Coordinates of C-alpha atoms in Angstrom, one line a residue:
Chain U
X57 CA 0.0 0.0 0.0
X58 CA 1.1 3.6 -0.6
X59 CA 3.8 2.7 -2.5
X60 CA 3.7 5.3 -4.8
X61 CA 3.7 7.8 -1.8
X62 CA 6.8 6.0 0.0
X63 CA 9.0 6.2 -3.8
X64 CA 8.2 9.6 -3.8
X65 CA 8.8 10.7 -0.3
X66 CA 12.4 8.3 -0.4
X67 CA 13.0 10.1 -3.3
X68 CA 12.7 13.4 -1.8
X69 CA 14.9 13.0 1.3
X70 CA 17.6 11.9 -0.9
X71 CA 17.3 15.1 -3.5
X72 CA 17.3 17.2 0.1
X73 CA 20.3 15.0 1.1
X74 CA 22.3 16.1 -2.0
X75 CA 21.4 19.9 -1.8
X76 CA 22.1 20.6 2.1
X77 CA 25.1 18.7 1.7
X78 CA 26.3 20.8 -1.6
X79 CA 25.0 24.4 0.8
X80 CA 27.5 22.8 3.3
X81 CA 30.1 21.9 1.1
X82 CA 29.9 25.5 -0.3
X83 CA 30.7 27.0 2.9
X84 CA 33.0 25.0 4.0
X85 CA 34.5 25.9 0.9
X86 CA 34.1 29.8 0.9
X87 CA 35.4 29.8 4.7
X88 CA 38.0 32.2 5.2
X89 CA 41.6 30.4 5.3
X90 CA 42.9 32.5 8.1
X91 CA 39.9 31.7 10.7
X92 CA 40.1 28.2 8.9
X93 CA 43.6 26.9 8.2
X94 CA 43.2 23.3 5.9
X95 CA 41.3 21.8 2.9
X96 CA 38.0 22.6 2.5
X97 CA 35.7 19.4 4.2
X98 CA 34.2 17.1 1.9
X99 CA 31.0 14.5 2.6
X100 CA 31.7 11.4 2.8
X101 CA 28.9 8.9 2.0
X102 CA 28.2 5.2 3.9
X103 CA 25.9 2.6 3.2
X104 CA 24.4 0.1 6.0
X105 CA 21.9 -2.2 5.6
X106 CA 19.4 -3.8 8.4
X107 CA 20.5 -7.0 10.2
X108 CA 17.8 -8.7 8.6
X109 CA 16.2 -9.7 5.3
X110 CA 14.5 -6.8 3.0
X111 CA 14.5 -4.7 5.8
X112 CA 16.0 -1.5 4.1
X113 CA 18.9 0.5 5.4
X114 CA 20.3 3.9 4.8
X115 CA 23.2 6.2 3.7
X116 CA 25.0 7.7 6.3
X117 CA 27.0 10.4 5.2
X118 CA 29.5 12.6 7.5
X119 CA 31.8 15.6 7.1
X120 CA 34.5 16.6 9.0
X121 CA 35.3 19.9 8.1
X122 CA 37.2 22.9 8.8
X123 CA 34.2 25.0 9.5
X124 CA 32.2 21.8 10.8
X125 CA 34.0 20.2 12.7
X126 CA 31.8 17.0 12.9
X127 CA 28.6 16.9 10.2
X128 CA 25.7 14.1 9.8
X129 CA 23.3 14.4 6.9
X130 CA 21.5 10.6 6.8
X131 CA 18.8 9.3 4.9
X132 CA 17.5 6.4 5.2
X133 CA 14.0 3.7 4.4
X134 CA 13.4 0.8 6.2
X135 CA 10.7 -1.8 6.7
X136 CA 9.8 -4.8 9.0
X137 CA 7.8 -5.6 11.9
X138 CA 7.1 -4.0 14.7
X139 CA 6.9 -5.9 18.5
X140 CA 4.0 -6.2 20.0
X141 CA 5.1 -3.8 22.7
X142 CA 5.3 -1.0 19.4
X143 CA 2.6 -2.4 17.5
X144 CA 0.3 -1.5 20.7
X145 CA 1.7 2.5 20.6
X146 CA 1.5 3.0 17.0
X147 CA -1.3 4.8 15.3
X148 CA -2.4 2.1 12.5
X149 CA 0.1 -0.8 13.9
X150 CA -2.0 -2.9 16.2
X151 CA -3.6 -4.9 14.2
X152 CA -0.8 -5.3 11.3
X153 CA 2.6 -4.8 12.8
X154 CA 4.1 -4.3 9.5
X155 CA 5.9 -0.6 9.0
X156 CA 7.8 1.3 6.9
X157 CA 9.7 3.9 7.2
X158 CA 11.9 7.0 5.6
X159 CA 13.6 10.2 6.8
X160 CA 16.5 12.1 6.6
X161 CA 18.2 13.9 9.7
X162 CA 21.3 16.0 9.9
X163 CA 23.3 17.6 12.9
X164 CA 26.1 19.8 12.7
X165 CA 28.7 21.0 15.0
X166 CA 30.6 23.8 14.0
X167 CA 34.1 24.5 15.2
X168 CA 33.6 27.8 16.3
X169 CA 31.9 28.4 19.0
X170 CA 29.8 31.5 18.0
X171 CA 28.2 29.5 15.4
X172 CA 24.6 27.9 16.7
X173 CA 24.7 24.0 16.3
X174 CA 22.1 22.5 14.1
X175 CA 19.6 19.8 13.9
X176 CA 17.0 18.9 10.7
X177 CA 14.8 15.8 10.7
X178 CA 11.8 15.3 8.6
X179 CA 10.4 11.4 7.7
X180 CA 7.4 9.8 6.4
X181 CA 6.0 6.8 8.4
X182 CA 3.6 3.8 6.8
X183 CA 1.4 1.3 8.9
X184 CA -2.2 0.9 7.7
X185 CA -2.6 4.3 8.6
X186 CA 1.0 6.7 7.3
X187 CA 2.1 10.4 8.2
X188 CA 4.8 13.0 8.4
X189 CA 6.8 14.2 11.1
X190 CA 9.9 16.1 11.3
X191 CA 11.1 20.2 12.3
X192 CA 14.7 21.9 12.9
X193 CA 16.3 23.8 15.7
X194 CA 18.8 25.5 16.5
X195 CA 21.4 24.7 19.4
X196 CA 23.8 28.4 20.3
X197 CA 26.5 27.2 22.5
X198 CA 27.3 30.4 23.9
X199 CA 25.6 31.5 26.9
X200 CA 24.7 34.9 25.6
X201 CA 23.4 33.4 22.5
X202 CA 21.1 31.2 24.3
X203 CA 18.0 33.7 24.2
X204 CA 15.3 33.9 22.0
X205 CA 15.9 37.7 21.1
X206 CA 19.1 37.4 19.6
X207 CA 18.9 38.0 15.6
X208 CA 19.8 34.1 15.0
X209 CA 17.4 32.9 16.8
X210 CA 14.4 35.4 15.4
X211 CA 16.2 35.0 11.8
X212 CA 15.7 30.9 12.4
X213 CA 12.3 30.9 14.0
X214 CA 11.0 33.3 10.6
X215 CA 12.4 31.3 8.4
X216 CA 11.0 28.1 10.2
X217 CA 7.5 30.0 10.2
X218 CA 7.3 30.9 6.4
X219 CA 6.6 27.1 5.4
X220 CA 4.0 26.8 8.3
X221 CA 2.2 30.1 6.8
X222 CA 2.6 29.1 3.1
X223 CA 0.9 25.8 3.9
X224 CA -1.7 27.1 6.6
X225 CA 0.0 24.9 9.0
X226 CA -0.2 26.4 12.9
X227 CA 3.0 27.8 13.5
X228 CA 2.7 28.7 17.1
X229 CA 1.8 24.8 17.7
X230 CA 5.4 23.4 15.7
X231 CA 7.1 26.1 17.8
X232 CA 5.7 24.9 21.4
X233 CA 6.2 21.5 20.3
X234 CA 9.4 21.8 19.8
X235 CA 10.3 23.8 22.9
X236 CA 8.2 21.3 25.2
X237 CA 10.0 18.8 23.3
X238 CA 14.2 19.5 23.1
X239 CA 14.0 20.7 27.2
X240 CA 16.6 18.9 29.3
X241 CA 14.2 18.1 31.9
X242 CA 16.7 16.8 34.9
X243 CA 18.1 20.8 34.7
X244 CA 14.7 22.4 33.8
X245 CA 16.9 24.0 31.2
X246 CA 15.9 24.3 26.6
X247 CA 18.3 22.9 24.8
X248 CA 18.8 25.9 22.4
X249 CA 16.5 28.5 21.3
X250 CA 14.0 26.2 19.4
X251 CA 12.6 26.1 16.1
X252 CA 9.8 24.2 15.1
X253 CA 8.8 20.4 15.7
X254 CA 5.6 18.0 14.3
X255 CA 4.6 14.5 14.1
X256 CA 1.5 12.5 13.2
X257 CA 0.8 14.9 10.6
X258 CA -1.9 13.4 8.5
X259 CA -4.8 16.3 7.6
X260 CA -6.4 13.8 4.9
X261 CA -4.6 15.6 2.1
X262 CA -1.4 13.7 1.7
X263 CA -0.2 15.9 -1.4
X264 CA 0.0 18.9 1.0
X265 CA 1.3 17.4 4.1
X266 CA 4.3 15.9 1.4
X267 CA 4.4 19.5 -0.1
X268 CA 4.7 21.0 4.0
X269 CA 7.4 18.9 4.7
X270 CA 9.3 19.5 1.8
X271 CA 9.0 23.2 2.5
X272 CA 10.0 22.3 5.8
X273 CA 13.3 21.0 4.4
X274 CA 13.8 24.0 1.7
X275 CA 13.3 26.2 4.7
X276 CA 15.8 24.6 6.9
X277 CA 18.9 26.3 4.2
X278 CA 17.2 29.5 4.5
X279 CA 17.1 28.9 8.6
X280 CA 20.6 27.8 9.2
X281 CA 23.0 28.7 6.2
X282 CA 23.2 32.6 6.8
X283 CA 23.9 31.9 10.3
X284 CA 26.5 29.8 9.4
X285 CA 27.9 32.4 6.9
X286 CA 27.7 35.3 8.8
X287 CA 29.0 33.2 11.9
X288 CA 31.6 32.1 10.3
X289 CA 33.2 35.3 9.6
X290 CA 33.5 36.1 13.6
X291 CA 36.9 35.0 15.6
X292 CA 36.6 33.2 19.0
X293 CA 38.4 33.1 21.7
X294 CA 39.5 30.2 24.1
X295 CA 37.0 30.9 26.6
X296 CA 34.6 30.7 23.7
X297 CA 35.6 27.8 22.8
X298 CA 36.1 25.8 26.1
X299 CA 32.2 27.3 27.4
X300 CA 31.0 25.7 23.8
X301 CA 32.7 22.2 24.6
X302 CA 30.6 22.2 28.2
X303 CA 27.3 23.4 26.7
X304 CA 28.0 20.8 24.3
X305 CA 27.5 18.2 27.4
X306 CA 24.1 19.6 27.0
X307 CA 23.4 18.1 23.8
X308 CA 24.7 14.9 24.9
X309 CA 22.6 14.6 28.3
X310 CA 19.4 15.2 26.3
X311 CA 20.3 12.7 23.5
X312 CA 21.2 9.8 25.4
X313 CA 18.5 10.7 28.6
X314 CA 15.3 12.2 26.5
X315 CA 15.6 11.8 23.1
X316 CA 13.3 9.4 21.6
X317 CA 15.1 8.7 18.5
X318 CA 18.1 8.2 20.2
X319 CA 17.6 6.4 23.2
X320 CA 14.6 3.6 21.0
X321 CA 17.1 3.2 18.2
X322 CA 19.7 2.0 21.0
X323 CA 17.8 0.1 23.2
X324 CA 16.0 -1.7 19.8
X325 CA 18.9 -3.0 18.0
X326 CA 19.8 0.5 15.7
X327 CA 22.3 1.4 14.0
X328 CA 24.8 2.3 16.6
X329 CA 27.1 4.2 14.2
X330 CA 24.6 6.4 12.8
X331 CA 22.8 7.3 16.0
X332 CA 25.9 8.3 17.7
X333 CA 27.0 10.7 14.8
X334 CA 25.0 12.8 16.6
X335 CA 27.4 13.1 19.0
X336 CA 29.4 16.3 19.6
X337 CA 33.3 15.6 18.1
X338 CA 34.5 16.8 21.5
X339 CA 33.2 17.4 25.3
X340 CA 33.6 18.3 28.5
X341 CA 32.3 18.6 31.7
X342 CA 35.1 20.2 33.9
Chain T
X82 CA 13.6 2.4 63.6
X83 CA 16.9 0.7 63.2
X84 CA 17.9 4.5 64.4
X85 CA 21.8 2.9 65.6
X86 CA 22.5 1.1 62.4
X87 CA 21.6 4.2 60.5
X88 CA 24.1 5.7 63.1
X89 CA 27.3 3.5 62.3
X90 CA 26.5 3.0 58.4
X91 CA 26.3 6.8 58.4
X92 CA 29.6 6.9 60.5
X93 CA 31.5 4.0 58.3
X94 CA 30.9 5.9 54.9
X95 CA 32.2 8.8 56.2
X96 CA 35.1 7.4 57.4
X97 CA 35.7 5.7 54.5
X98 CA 35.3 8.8 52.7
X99 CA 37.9 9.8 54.6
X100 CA 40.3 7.3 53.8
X101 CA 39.8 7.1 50.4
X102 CA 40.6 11.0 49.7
X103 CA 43.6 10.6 52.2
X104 CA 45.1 8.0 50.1
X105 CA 44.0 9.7 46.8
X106 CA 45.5 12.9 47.6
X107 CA 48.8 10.5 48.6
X108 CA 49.0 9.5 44.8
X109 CA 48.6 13.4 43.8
X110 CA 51.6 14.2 45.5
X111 CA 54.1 11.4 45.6
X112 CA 53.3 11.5 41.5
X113 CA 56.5 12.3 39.6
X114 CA 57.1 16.0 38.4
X115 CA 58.3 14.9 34.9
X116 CA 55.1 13.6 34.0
X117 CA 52.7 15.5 36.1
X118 CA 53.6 19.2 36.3
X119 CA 52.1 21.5 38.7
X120 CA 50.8 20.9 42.4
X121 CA 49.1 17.9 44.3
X122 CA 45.3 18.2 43.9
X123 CA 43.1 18.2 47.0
X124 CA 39.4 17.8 47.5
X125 CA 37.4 20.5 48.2
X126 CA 34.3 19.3 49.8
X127 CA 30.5 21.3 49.5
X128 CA 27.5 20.1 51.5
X129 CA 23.8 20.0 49.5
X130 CA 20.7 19.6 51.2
X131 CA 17.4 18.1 49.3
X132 CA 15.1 20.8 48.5
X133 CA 12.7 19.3 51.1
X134 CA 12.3 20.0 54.8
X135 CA 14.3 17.2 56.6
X136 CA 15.2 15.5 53.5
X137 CA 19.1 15.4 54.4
X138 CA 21.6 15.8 51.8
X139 CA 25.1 15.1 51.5
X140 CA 28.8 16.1 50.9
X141 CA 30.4 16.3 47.5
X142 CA 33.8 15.7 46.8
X143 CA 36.1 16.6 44.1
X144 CA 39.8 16.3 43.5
X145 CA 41.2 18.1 39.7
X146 CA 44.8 17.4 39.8
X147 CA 47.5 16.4 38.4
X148 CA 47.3 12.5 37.9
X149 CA 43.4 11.9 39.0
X150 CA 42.0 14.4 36.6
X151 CA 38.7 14.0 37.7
X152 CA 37.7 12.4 41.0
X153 CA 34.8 12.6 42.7
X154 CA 34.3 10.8 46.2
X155 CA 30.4 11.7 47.6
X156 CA 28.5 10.7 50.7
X157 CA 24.7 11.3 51.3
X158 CA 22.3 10.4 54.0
X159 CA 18.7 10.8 52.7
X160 CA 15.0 10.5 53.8
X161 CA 11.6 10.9 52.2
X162 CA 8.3 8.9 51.2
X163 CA 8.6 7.1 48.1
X164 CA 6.0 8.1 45.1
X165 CA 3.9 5.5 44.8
X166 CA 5.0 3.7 41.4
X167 CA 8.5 3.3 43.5
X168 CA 7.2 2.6 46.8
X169 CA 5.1 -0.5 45.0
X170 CA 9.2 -1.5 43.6
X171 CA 11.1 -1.4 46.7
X172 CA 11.3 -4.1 49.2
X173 CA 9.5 -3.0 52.1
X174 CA 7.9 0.0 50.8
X175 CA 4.3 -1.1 49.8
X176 CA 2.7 -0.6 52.8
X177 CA 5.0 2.3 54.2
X178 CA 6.5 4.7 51.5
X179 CA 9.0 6.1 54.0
X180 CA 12.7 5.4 53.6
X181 CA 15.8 6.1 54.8
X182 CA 19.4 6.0 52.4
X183 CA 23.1 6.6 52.9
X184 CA 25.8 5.7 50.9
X185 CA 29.5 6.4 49.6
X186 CA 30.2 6.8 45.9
X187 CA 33.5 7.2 44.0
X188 CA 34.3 7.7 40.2
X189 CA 38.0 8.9 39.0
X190 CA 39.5 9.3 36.3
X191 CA 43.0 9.6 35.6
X192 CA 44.8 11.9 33.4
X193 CA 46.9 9.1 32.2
X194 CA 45.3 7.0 29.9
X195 CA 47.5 3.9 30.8
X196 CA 45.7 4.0 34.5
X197 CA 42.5 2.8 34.0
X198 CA 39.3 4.7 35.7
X199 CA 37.7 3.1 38.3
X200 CA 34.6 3.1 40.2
X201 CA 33.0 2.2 43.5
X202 CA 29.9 2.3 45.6
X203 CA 28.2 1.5 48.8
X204 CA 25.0 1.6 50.2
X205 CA 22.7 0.8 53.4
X206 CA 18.7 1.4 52.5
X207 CA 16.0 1.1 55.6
X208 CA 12.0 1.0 54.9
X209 CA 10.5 -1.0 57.1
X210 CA 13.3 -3.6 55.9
X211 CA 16.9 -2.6 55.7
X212 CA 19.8 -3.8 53.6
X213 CA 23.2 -3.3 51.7
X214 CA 24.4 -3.0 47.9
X215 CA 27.7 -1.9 46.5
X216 CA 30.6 -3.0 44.4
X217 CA 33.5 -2.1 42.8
X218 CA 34.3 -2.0 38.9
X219 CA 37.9 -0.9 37.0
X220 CA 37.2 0.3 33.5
X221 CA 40.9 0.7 31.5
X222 CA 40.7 3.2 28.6
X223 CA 42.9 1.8 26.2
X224 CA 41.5 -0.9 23.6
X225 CA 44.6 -3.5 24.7
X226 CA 43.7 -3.3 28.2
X227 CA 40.4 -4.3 28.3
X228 CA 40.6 -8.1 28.7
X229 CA 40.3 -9.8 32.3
X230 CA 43.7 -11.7 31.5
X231 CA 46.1 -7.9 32.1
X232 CA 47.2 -7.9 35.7
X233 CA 45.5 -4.9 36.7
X234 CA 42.1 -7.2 36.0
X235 CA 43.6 -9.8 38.4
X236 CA 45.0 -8.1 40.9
X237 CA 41.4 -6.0 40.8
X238 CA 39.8 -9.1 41.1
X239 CA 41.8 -10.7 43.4
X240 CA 41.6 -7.8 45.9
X241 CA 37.8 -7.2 45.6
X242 CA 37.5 -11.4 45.8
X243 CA 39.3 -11.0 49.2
X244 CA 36.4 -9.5 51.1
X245 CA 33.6 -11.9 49.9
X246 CA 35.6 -14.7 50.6
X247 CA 36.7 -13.4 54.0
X248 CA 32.8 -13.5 54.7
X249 CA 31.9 -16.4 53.0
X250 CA 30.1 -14.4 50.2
X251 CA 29.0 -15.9 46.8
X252 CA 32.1 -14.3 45.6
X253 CA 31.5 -15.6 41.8
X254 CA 27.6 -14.3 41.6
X255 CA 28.6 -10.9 42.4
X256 CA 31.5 -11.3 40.4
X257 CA 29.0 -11.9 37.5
X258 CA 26.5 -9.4 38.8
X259 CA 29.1 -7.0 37.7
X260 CA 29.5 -8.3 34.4
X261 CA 26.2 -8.1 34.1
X262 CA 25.3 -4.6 35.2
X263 CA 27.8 -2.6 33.5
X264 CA 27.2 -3.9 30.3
X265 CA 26.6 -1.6 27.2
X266 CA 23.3 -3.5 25.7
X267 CA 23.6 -0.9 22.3
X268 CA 27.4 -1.9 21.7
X269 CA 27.1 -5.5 23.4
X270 CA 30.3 -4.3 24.6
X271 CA 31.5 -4.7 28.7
X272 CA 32.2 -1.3 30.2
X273 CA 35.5 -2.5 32.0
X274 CA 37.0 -5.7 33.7
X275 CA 34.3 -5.7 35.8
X276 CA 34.9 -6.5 39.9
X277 CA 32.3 -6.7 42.6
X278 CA 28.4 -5.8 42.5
X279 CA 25.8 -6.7 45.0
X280 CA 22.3 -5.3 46.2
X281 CA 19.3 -5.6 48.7
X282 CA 22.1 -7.7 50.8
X283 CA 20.5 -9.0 54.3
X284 CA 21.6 -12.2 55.2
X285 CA 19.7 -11.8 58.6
X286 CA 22.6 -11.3 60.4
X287 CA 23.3 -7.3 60.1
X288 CA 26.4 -7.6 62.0
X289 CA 27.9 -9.6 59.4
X290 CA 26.7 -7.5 56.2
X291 CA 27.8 -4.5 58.0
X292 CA 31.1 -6.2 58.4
X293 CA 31.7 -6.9 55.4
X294 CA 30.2 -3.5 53.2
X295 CA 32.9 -1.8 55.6
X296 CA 36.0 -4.7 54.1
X297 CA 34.5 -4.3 50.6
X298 CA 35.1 -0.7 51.2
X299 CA 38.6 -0.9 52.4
X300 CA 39.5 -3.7 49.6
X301 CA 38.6 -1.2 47.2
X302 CA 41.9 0.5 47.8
X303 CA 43.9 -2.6 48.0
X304 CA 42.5 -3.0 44.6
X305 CA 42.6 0.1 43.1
X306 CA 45.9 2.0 44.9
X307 CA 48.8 -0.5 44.0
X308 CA 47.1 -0.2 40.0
X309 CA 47.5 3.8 40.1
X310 CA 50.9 3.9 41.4
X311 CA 52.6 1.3 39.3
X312 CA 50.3 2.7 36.0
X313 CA 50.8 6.5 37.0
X314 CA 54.5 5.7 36.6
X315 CA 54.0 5.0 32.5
X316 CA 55.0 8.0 29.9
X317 CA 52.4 7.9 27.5
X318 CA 51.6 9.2 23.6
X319 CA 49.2 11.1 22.1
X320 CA 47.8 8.2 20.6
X321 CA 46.7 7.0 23.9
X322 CA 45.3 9.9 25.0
X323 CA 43.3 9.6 21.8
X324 CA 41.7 6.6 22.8
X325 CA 41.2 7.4 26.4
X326 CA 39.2 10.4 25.2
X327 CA 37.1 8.2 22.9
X328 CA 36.7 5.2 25.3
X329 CA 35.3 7.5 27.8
X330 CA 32.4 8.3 25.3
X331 CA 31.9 4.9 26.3
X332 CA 31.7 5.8 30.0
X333 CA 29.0 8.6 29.1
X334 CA 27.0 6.4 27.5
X335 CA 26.6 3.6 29.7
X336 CA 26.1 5.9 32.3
X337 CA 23.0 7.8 31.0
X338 CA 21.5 5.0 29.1
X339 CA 22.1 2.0 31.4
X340 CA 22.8 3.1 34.8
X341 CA 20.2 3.0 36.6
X342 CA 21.1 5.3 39.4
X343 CA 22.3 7.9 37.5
X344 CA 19.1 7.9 34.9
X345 CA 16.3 7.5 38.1
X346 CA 18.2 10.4 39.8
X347 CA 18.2 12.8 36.5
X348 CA 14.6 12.1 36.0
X349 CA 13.5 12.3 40.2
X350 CA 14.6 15.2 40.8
X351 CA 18.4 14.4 42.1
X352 CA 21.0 16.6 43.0
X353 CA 22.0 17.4 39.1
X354 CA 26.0 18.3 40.0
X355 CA 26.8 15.3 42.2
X356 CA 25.1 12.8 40.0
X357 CA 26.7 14.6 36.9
X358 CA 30.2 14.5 38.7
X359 CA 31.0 11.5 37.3
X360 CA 31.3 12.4 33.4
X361 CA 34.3 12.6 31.9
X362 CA 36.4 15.8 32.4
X363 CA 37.2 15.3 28.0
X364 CA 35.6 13.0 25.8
X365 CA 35.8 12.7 22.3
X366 CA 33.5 11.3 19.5
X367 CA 35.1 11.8 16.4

């Protein structure tokens, strides 16, 4: 079923695969070589495939860059069965545990520490029932970037709303979500300054909820790469950089302790590799 | 009740607390100059209370020096009412949510990545039945140490063996309790050696428990001690530190996707900077 609908929306994440990664690329390339000493970074692309029969797999691809110092951009579609445990919580699923799956998600890391860290993630689900999901946010590991008044986090949040209002979507609604949603809960503290967040999505006119979150993902370049440019062009400082590396323990306590993604996929047999690319190249908690 | 066990269990992990740092803070400074620039560390100690009227609290410990890079050595002494869900968990609780808690807990790790990390706990819980866990576990950071065949495994295992045998403990089930805890189910992967684990410990005769939590205590630094100063006398390469910094990813991620004190503590409202203690100073995930 809906097989036309899952070549379509596969084929979409990988076309949004190739353009972020050529935006990224293109900084990476146009960064200035005294701020940036080296080669320009370059994606590198890795197959995996599922530890069982016909059950899909993805292309992880990673660049470690001068500018980004540690890059993720995956895509992947998968299929299989869910357990009975899943079947139960999944709209569509209990009474045919079958599902498929696609998506793409990205997280980048830049090496200086007044550019914002990034995360994009849209996918398309299939049980009996099938739906989108996905949203972006932005991650400022500065302290005194860490407010929603500062021009990167208004200049993400309107560029995060434009596909909302082009597609009648309620903005206000992505946004909460995905404040209630990225908040490191044990220390009552947001993980950045938001963005916007959805899942379930299924308004009966599938053409318009796959147009959405393709918007979703054109928006997500006009969110994050002139940020990244005009970032790019500011020097840091070592306390910049060590206060980045501990808010960067941030990101790892809400990936491993809330994240739903991340802590299902390891607990259920994921892919290992390609969860923990999400993780920041370098930490510390002094 | 059981108001003069709670007395001396209270007592012991202070003392032991004591002990430790004392011997700790002996490593820090008989360390050699060539290798470990700068002073001895010391701990510095700071008291927290629970946000709750008679709740108790406890003292936090931590050394930054020269050859433990990171140590923390903490003792609590806690009281409360169980929520419900719990209370319906823990022995003794169902009928009377009230509970009582002290404990010792120790986590360092070493600048040098030839001297393995190593960690240890012990514990005396009262409801309305009262009993001991603890254990001690070595975790080396570099790939060709982590096999129970190095000597630093068998002497660690010798030395926690001592104490069980000494009371006529099931020294191979806790042994194996160990192996089984702090076990990375994503990776499949041990976290260490292993050593000692043990909980909800009442034999029936208190005397004799007590007894020996206090020699698993004191074996801990027969075990560990003799390890650090033989290791902490080993020049090492950047290489190493390399994979120090990467193995301790390892350490991160058991800790807040396995442990099960750590996560129940981040999401109950635990003291945030003591639990949190025990991350890595530096960690890498390239």
């Amino acid at each position: 079923m809906f097989d036309e609908r899952k070549k379509r929306a596969a084929g979409w994440f990988r076309d949004l695969r190739n353009d972020i990664c050529r935006e990224l690329q293109r900084v990476e390339h146009d960064a200035p070589d005294d701020l940036y000493p080296g080669e320009p970074g370059r994606f590198t692309f890795e197959p995996w495939l599922r530890k069982v029969e016909n059950g899909g797999g993805g292309t992880g691809g990673m660049l470690r860059g001068r500018v980004f110092e540690k890059c993720g951009v995956h895509i992947s579609a998968v299929q299989g069965e869910f357990t009975e445990e899943m079947a139960a919580r999944v709209p569509g699923a209990s009474d045919d545990p079958r599902f498929w799956a696609a998506g793409i998600s990205l997280i980048c890391h830049p090496r200086n520490p007044r550019m914002p860290a990034v995360h994009m993630n849209t996918r398309y689900i299939v049980t009996t029932q099938d739906w989108f999901g996905g949203g972006a946010d932005l991650t400022p590991v500065q302290h005194d970037q860490r407010n929603p008044e500062t021009d990167d986090a208004k200049h993400f949040h309107a560029a995060m709303r434009a596909p909302c209002e082009a597609h009648n979507r309620d903005w206000e609604r992505y946004r909460d979500w995905c404040d209630e949603y990225f908040h490191l809960h044990h220390r009552d503290e947001p993980r950045g300054v938001g963005g916007i967040f959805y899942d379930r999505l299924d308004s009966g006119d599938w053409e318009s909820d796959f147009a959405f979150t393709q918007d979703v993902g054109r928006a997500f370049l006009d969110a994050y790469i002139p940020i990244a440019r005009r970032r790019m062009m500011e020097p840091w400082t070592e306390a910049e950089r060590e206060e980045q590396l501990i808010l960067r323990g941030r990101y790892v306590e809400f990936n491993l302790l809330w994240d739903r993604g991340t802590t299902f996929g390891l607990k259920t047999g994921g892919n290992v590799k390609t969860i923990l690319s999400s993780m920041p190249p370098v930490v510390k908690w002094p």
